[in-house]
Every structure is written in structure tokens, then in C-alpha cells.
Amino acid sequence: MHSVRKVTEDLYWVGANDHRLALFENIHPISRGVSYNAYLLLDEKKVLFDTVDWSACRQLLENIEYLLEGNQLDYLVINHMEPDHGACIEEILVRYPDVKVISTEKAFMLMRQFGFEIEGHELIEVAEGDTFSFGGHTVTFVAAPMVHWPEAMVTYDTTNGVLFSADAFGSFGALDGKLFNDEVDFKGDYWLNDARRYYTNIVGKYGAHTSALLKKASTVDIKIVCPLHGPVWRNDLAWFIDKYVHWATYEPEEKGVMIAYATMYGNTESAAQALAAKLCERGVTNVVVYDVSNTHVSTLISETFRLSHVVLASVTYNLGIYPIMHNYLMDMKALNLQNRTFAIVENGSWACKSGDLMQKFIDEELKNMTVLNERLSLASALLPDKESELDALADSIRDSINGVE
């Protein structure tokens, strides 16, 4: 049975929702599922923009067949070749053998690399600034390399201001009948968090490339954004672009404190909770506390992108940083995180090494980071004689947030 939504007078969403997949890219938990978005333009020529994951191919085909009403598909535009969007290319070519495929040189290379049988079909290679007419609609193609694959492009419809944005402006979360940003509570707890977690973990490393794409986008009159995951944006786009500017430039969205702790028997956790209470007493209430052992690293990274200050509280393990805390730091490095202020809480029963090692990692492996001078050092547990150190650390974090030198 078909399931489609109208985007504009002659443009339709023909994608699908997936609640069966537990891990996006087999890494990131998606408890609310994910949408695979594809779009069909019914102009003088019939044009499909991207496909979907193989698991949703049947739904895509039913949607296309319903809207075409026996007509042929003329063009297939591939903005992004990643398999959750490009997996059904071959099936489209089998069902519609006369379809012409429009994409980039690198995308065609990847199609062949994945073993897709594209030879024998008309392949139209486009590059930055090329235009194409489908009848009433004329589009222009814009290169978007490393947002987040090297072959990616976006397609801008100069006729109606629709931007087919590939993986930019996407989000985790199935749409479940809804389509537009104003049909969901995007500024609530779920959608914004999932959009942030999507961007920071999938595209976060490539902030400079995202900034370059945003600069290009600012030169055209975008009215609707059609991403490959998540809601279609038809209003309030400036608000979402502002989020992207922060993420792409690694500037915090908010002044606040994330306390990430690694604990074995609960003693470092107790110190983390005591610090959170001290901060709130000082008026710093935008505080979140996470156990790195039972919080997925994609959430840790997302929250680190959101907030200005991070407290790393780690027990010493085999004379090193607790392994999962170290993995979190390695993900920060891999995703190019910058411009944060750190505070350190260390714990060790006979050789307290984690603090010096975390400081060394921040100084040598991360970019543009600040580490506060005050440090809380524990020998097994937080005892009353350490309260003055705890107070000093809380004061230092408060002063830093308030811009007090």
C-alpha cells in the first residue's frame, strides 16, 4: 500500500520509516527509528531524487508506482550514494530501464564500486554550478563534499526554492505520518536532541565543509529544505541554520556544564553528584550528569557539542584513564571537537594518574581547549577533608561560565 505526502504542488515525499533498525550505521542507537526520505517531482519529466535503504525498497517502489499512474520515470538524481539512500538504485533501473541517472563523477565511481549495474543506462555527470531543466522546474547542482561523503551534492530548485539537502539538515527519528518541521515538536526534548546527535556524530568531523555549504546556501532564496532523514523544513529555517552554524564552528549552543564520570564502585559518581549540587547552589543550574559506562558515546558527544563546559571525572584504571572515558576522549578527537572548557576530577586508591593523563590528552590531542587550574583529587572516596577543594572547583567553573577572570 502506498504512503506518500505532498511537499509542494508537484513534489511528493515517497520515502519510508524504519522502526526495526536498532543501530544507525550499526553504531548509533535510534530508539525512535529513522526515516529514509526520497522525493518524486511530477513535472513534464518525472524525476526521483534519491532512493532509500534496501529494507524500505518495496515501500519506495509502491509509492512511485502510485504517483506515476503508469507513466515512466525519466530521471533519477542521486545526491548521496551512501547505502541508506543509494541501495535501491539498481532496482529503480530494472523497473524503469529508460531512466537517466544524474549524479557526480565520484558518485558514479561509488556505484560501480558497490557493484551496481549502471552500464547501459544514460549517465549524466554534473558538477558545481551545472543546471538542468525538467520542464517547468530548473535545478542547479551544488557540490557538498564531506557532508559527509566525498561524492555528496545538493540540488537547488530555482523555480520554487526547494533544496534537496542530502544528509545536511537531517535527523534521527521516524516521521510516522508527519512530514514537516511544524508538524512535530522539533524544539522539544526529542527532535532537537536527535538532530544534534545525528549531526555531531555523523558529520561533526567536517565542520569546515559544512560551513562552506552553509555559505553557499546563504546566497540563494531557500523556501523548503528536503533532507534525506527527518522532517522537511518549510518555516523557521533560520533557527535550525543557527544550530548548524554553532555545530559546524564548534561553538557551544549554551553555557552549561556536562559532568561525565567513570566510576567502578560509586565513589567517583558520588563526587560528580556532589559537584553538581555545589554548582546548582551557585546558580549554575544548566548541569547534566552522565555515567560514561552506561551512556552511549553518541549522546556524550552530542551533549559535549551543546554545552560550554565539561567536567571529566575518572577513576584511575591500570595506571591509566578508565577505558570508556578514554574512548570518549578519542571520539572527541575523531570528531574534531574544539572550543570547550574542561575541569578535571581524578580518583585513585594507590596511584592517582587519571587526571594528569586526561590533562595531557586535552593539551596534546584536542584543539583550542582550556583546562581550569583547579582540580579535585581523590584517594578512593570523597571525604570531608576534600570539601574545600570541591568548593574551589565549583567556584572556578561558575566564574568561568560567568566570564570572571
CSV table of C-alpha atoms in Angstrom, one decimal, residues 34-339:
chain,number,residue,atom,x,y,z
A,34,VAL,CA,14.6,6.7,11.3
A,35,SER,CA,13.1,7.9,8.1
A,36,TYR,CA,14.6,7.4,4.7
A,37,ASN,CA,13.5,10.3,2.5
A,38,ALA,CA,13.1,10.3,-1.3
A,39,TYR,CA,11.2,12.8,-3.4
A,40,LEU,CA,9.3,12.5,-6.7
A,41,LEU,CA,8.8,15.5,-8.9
A,42,LEU,CA,5.9,15.3,-11.4
A,43,ASP,CA,7.0,17.8,-13.9
A,44,GLU,CA,7.0,17.4,-17.7
A,45,LYS,CA,9.7,14.9,-16.8
A,46,LYS,CA,9.2,12.7,-13.9
A,47,VAL,CA,12.2,12.9,-11.5
A,48,LEU,CA,13.1,10.8,-8.5
A,49,PHE,CA,15.5,12.4,-6.0
A,50,ASP,CA,17.5,9.7,-4.3
A,51,THR,CA,16.3,6.3,-3.1
A,52,VAL,CA,16.1,4.6,0.3
A,53,ASP,CA,17.7,1.8,2.3
A,54,TRP,CA,17.2,-1.7,0.9
A,55,SER,CA,15.0,-2.6,3.8
A,56,ALA,CA,12.5,0.0,2.6
A,57,CYS,CA,12.7,-0.6,-1.1
A,58,ARG,CA,9.3,-2.1,-1.5
A,59,GLN,CA,7.6,0.9,0.1
A,60,LEU,CA,9.5,3.2,-2.2
A,61,LEU,CA,8.5,1.3,-5.3
A,62,GLU,CA,4.8,1.2,-4.3
A,63,ASN,CA,4.9,5.0,-3.7
A,64,ILE,CA,6.5,5.7,-7.0
A,65,GLU,CA,4.2,3.4,-9.0
A,66,TYR,CA,1.1,5.0,-7.3
A,67,LEU,CA,2.1,8.6,-8.3
A,68,LEU,CA,3.4,7.8,-11.8
A,69,GLU,CA,0.0,6.3,-12.7
A,70,GLY,CA,1.5,4.2,-15.5
A,71,ASN,CA,3.9,6.9,-16.7
A,72,GLN,CA,7.6,6.3,-17.0
A,73,LEU,CA,10.3,7.7,-14.7
A,74,ASP,CA,12.5,9.9,-16.7
A,75,TYR,CA,15.3,10.9,-14.3
A,76,LEU,CA,17.0,9.6,-11.1
A,77,VAL,CA,19.0,12.3,-9.3
A,78,ILE,CA,21.4,10.8,-6.7
A,79,ASN,CA,22.7,13.5,-4.3
A,80,HIS,CA,24.3,11.0,-1.9
A,81,MET,CA,25.4,7.4,-2.6
A,82,GLU,CA,25.6,6.0,1.0
A,83,PRO,CA,23.7,2.7,1.0
A,84,ASP,CA,20.8,4.0,3.2
A,85,HIS,CA,20.0,6.3,0.3
A,86,GLY,CA,21.5,4.6,-2.7
A,87,ALA,CA,20.8,0.9,-2.1
A,88,CYS,CA,17.7,0.8,-4.4
A,89,ILE,CA,19.4,2.4,-7.5
A,90,GLU,CA,19.7,-0.9,-9.3
A,91,GLU,CA,16.0,-1.8,-8.6
A,92,ILE,CA,14.9,1.5,-10.0
A,93,LEU,CA,17.0,0.9,-13.1
A,94,VAL,CA,15.4,-2.6,-13.5
A,95,ARG,CA,11.8,-1.2,-13.1
A,96,TYR,CA,12.4,1.8,-15.2
A,97,PRO,CA,15.1,0.8,-17.8
A,98,ASP,CA,14.9,4.1,-19.7
A,99,VAL,CA,15.6,6.3,-16.7
A,100,LYS,CA,18.5,8.6,-17.0
A,101,VAL,CA,20.8,8.9,-13.9
A,102,ILE,CA,22.1,12.3,-12.8
A,103,SER,CA,25.0,12.4,-10.3
A,104,THR,CA,28.6,13.3,-9.7
A,105,GLU,CA,31.7,11.7,-11.0
A,106,LYS,CA,32.6,10.3,-7.6
A,107,ALA,CA,29.1,9.0,-7.1
A,108,PHE,CA,29.2,7.0,-10.3
A,109,MET,CA,32.6,5.7,-9.2
A,110,LEU,CA,31.0,4.5,-5.9
A,111,MET,CA,28.0,2.9,-7.8
A,112,ARG,CA,30.5,0.8,-9.7
A,113,GLN,CA,32.5,0.1,-6.5
A,114,PHE,CA,29.3,-1.2,-4.8
A,115,GLY,CA,28.8,-3.4,-7.9
A,116,PHE,CA,25.7,-1.6,-9.2
A,117,GLU,CA,24.9,-2.5,-12.8
A,118,ILE,CA,24.6,1.0,-14.2
A,119,GLU,CA,26.3,0.5,-17.6
A,120,GLY,CA,23.8,0.6,-20.5
A,121,HIS,CA,21.9,3.4,-18.9
A,122,GLU,CA,22.3,7.0,-19.8
A,123,LEU,CA,24.6,8.6,-17.1
A,124,ILE,CA,24.6,12.4,-16.8
A,125,GLU,CA,27.6,13.6,-14.9
A,126,VAL,CA,27.1,17.0,-13.2
A,127,ALA,CA,29.4,19.3,-11.3
A,128,GLU,CA,29.2,22.5,-9.2
A,129,GLY,CA,27.1,25.1,-10.9
A,130,ASP,CA,25.6,22.9,-13.6
A,131,THR,CA,21.9,23.4,-14.3
A,132,PHE,CA,19.2,21.1,-15.7
A,133,SER,CA,15.6,21.6,-16.7
A,134,PHE,CA,12.8,19.1,-16.2
A,135,GLY,CA,10.2,21.2,-17.9
A,136,GLY,CA,8.7,23.8,-15.5
A,137,HIS,CA,11.4,23.3,-13.0
A,138,THR,CA,15.1,24.1,-13.4
A,139,VAL,CA,17.6,22.9,-10.9
A,140,THR,CA,21.2,23.7,-10.1
A,141,PHE,CA,23.7,21.3,-8.6
A,142,VAL,CA,26.0,22.3,-5.7
A,143,ALA,CA,29.0,20.3,-4.5
A,144,ALA,CA,28.8,19.3,-0.9
A,145,PRO,CA,32.0,17.2,-0.4
A,146,MET,CA,32.4,15.6,3.0
A,147,VAL,CA,28.9,16.5,4.2
A,148,HIS,CA,29.6,13.7,4.9
A,149,TRP,CA,30.9,11.6,2.0
A,150,PRO,CA,33.2,13.0,-0.7
A,151,GLU,CA,30.7,12.5,-3.6
A,152,ALA,CA,27.8,14.4,-2.0
A,153,MET,CA,26.0,17.2,-3.7
A,154,VAL,CA,22.8,19.1,-3.0
A,155,THR,CA,20.2,20.1,-5.6
A,156,TYR,CA,18.5,23.5,-5.6
A,157,ASP,CA,15.3,24.0,-7.5
A,158,THR,CA,15.5,27.6,-8.7
A,159,THR,CA,11.8,27.5,-9.7
A,160,ASN,CA,10.3,27.1,-6.2
A,161,GLY,CA,13.2,27.4,-3.8
A,162,VAL,CA,13.3,23.7,-2.7
A,163,LEU,CA,16.7,22.5,-1.6
A,164,PHE,CA,17.3,18.8,-1.7
A,165,SER,CA,20.0,18.8,1.0
A,166,ALA,CA,21.2,15.2,1.1
A,167,ASP,CA,22.4,14.4,4.7
A,168,ALA,CA,22.5,18.1,5.7
A,169,PHE,CA,19.7,19.3,8.0
A,170,GLY,CA,18.8,15.7,8.8
A,171,SER,CA,17.8,14.0,12.0
A,172,PHE,CA,17.3,10.6,13.6
A,173,GLY,CA,13.6,9.7,14.3
A,174,ALA,CA,10.9,8.2,12.2
A,175,LEU,CA,8.3,10.6,10.8
A,176,ASP,CA,5.3,8.3,11.3
A,177,GLY,CA,2.8,10.1,9.1
A,178,LYS,CA,4.1,13.6,9.9
A,179,LEU,CA,6.4,15.3,7.3
A,180,PHE,CA,7.1,18.9,8.1
A,181,ASN,CA,9.0,20.5,10.9
A,182,ASP,CA,5.9,22.3,12.1
A,183,GLU,CA,4.1,19.0,12.5
A,184,VAL,CA,6.5,17.8,15.2
A,185,ASP,CA,7.7,19.4,18.4
A,186,PHE,CA,11.2,20.0,17.0
A,187,LYS,CA,12.3,22.3,19.8
A,188,GLY,CA,11.2,19.8,22.4
A,189,ASP,CA,13.3,17.1,24.0
A,190,TYR,CA,13.4,14.6,21.2
A,191,TRP,CA,13.8,16.1,17.8
A,192,LEU,CA,16.4,18.7,18.5
A,193,ASN,CA,18.4,16.2,20.6
A,194,ASP,CA,18.2,13.6,17.8
A,195,ALA,CA,19.2,16.2,15.1
A,196,ARG,CA,22.2,17.3,17.2
A,197,ARG,CA,23.2,13.7,17.9
A,198,TYR,CA,22.8,12.9,14.2
A,199,TYR,CA,24.9,15.9,13.0
A,200,THR,CA,27.6,15.8,15.6
A,201,ASN,CA,28.3,12.0,15.3
A,202,ILE,CA,27.8,11.6,11.5
A,203,VAL,CA,29.0,15.0,10.1
A,204,GLY,CA,30.7,16.6,13.1
A,205,LYS,CA,34.3,16.0,12.0
A,206,TYR,CA,33.7,18.0,8.8
A,207,GLY,CA,32.8,21.4,10.3
A,208,ALA,CA,34.7,23.4,7.7
A,209,HIS,CA,33.0,21.6,4.9
A,210,THR,CA,29.6,22.2,6.5
A,211,SER,CA,30.4,25.9,6.9
A,212,ALA,CA,31.3,26.1,3.3
A,213,LEU,CA,28.0,24.6,2.3
A,214,LEU,CA,26.1,27.0,4.6
A,215,LYS,CA,27.9,29.9,3.0
A,216,LYS,CA,26.8,28.7,-0.5
A,217,ALA,CA,23.2,28.2,0.8
A,218,SER,CA,23.1,31.8,2.1
A,219,THR,CA,23.4,33.1,-1.4
A,220,VAL,CA,20.1,31.6,-2.6
A,221,ASP,CA,16.5,32.0,-1.6
A,222,ILE,CA,15.7,28.7,0.1
A,223,LYS,CA,12.0,28.2,0.9
A,224,ILE,CA,11.9,24.5,1.7
A,225,VAL,CA,14.6,22.1,2.7
A,226,CYS,CA,14.1,18.4,1.9
A,227,PRO,CA,16.7,16.3,3.8
A,228,LEU,CA,17.3,12.6,3.4
A,229,HIS,CA,16.4,11.9,7.1
A,230,GLY,CA,13.9,13.6,9.3
A,231,PRO,CA,11.3,16.4,8.8
A,232,VAL,CA,11.1,18.7,5.7
A,233,TRP,CA,11.7,22.3,6.7
A,234,ARG,CA,9.1,24.8,5.4
A,235,ASN,CA,9.4,27.5,8.1
A,236,ASP,CA,11.7,28.6,11.0
A,237,LEU,CA,14.7,27.6,8.9
A,238,ALA,CA,16.9,30.4,10.2
A,239,TRP,CA,16.6,28.9,13.7
A,240,PHE,CA,17.9,25.5,12.5
A,241,ILE,CA,20.6,27.1,10.4
A,242,ASP,CA,21.8,28.9,13.6
A,243,LYS,CA,22.1,25.5,15.3
A,244,TYR,CA,24.2,24.3,12.3
A,245,VAL,CA,26.4,27.3,12.5
A,246,HIS,CA,27.2,26.5,16.1
A,247,TRP,CA,27.8,22.8,15.4
A,248,ALA,CA,29.9,23.5,12.3
A,249,THR,CA,32.1,26.1,14.0
A,250,TYR,CA,32.3,24.0,17.2
A,251,GLU,CA,30.9,26.9,19.3
A,252,PRO,CA,28.7,25.8,22.2
A,253,GLU,CA,25.0,26.3,21.9
A,254,GLU,CA,24.6,27.0,25.6
A,255,LYS,CA,26.5,28.0,28.7
A,256,GLY,CA,26.3,25.0,30.9
A,257,VAL,CA,28.2,22.1,32.4
A,258,MET,CA,28.3,18.4,31.5
A,259,ILE,CA,29.8,16.2,34.2
A,260,ALA,CA,30.9,12.9,32.6
A,261,TYR,CA,32.1,10.4,35.2
A,262,ALA,CA,33.8,7.0,35.1
A,263,THR,CA,33.3,5.0,38.3
A,264,MET,CA,33.8,1.4,39.4
A,265,TYR,CA,32.2,1.3,42.8
A,266,GLY,CA,30.3,4.5,43.0
A,267,ASN,CA,32.8,6.8,44.7
A,268,THR,CA,33.7,8.9,41.7
A,269,GLU,CA,30.0,9.0,40.9
A,270,SER,CA,29.4,10.5,44.4
A,271,ALA,CA,31.9,13.2,43.8
A,272,ALA,CA,30.3,14.0,40.4
A,273,GLN,CA,26.9,14.3,42.1
A,274,ALA,CA,28.3,16.5,44.9
A,275,LEU,CA,29.9,18.8,42.4
A,276,ALA,CA,26.6,19.1,40.5
A,277,ALA,CA,24.9,20.1,43.7
A,278,LYS,CA,27.6,22.7,44.5
A,279,LEU,CA,27.2,24.2,41.0
A,280,CYS,CA,23.4,24.4,41.4
A,281,GLU,CA,23.8,26.1,44.8
A,282,ARG,CA,25.9,28.7,43.0
A,283,GLY,CA,23.2,29.4,40.4
A,284,VAL,CA,24.7,27.2,37.6
A,285,THR,CA,21.7,25.0,37.0
A,286,ASN,CA,22.2,24.1,33.4
A,287,VAL,CA,24.0,20.9,34.5
A,288,VAL,CA,23.8,17.4,33.2
A,289,VAL,CA,25.5,14.3,34.7
A,290,TYR,CA,26.3,11.2,32.7
A,291,ASP,CA,27.9,7.8,33.6
A,292,VAL,CA,30.2,7.1,30.6
A,293,SER,CA,29.8,3.4,31.2
A,294,ASN,CA,26.0,3.3,30.5
A,295,THR,CA,25.6,6.3,28.3
A,296,HIS,CA,26.1,5.7,24.6
A,297,VAL,CA,29.1,7.8,23.4
A,298,SER,CA,26.9,9.3,20.7
A,299,THR,CA,24.9,11.0,23.4
A,300,LEU,CA,28.1,12.1,25.2
A,301,ILE,CA,29.4,13.7,22.0
A,302,SER,CA,26.1,15.4,21.3
A,303,GLU,CA,26.0,16.9,24.8
A,304,THR,CA,29.6,18.0,24.5
A,305,PHE,CA,28.8,19.9,21.4
A,306,ARG,CA,25.8,21.5,23.1
A,307,LEU,CA,27.5,22.8,26.3
A,308,SER,CA,30.3,25.1,27.0
A,309,HIS,CA,32.0,23.3,30.0
A,310,VAL,CA,32.9,19.7,30.5
A,311,VAL,CA,33.9,18.0,33.8
A,312,LEU,CA,35.8,14.8,33.3
A,313,ALA,CA,35.7,12.7,36.4
A,314,SER,CA,37.6,9.5,36.1
A,315,VAL,CA,38.9,6.7,38.3
A,316,THR,CA,42.5,5.5,37.5
A,317,TYR,CA,42.5,2.1,35.9
A,318,ASN,CA,45.7,0.1,35.3
A,319,LEU,CA,47.6,3.3,35.8
A,320,GLY,CA,45.6,4.9,33.0
A,321,ILE,CA,42.4,6.7,32.2
A,322,TYR,CA,39.3,4.5,32.7
A,323,PRO,CA,39.0,2.8,29.2
A,324,ILE,CA,35.5,4.0,28.4
A,325,MET,CA,36.4,7.6,29.4
A,326,HIS,CA,39.4,7.3,27.2
A,327,ASN,CA,37.2,6.1,24.3
A,328,TYR,CA,35.0,9.2,24.9
A,329,LEU,CA,38.1,11.4,24.6
A,330,MET,CA,39.1,9.6,21.4
A,331,ASP,CA,35.7,10.3,19.9
A,332,MET,CA,36.1,14.0,20.7
A,333,LYS,CA,39.4,13.9,18.8
A,334,ALA,CA,38.0,12.0,15.9
A,335,LEU,CA,35.1,14.4,15.6
A,336,ASN,CA,37.4,17.5,15.8
A,337,LEU,CA,35.6,19.0,18.8
A,338,GLN,CA,37.0,22.4,19.8
A,339,ASN,CA,36.5,25.4,22.0
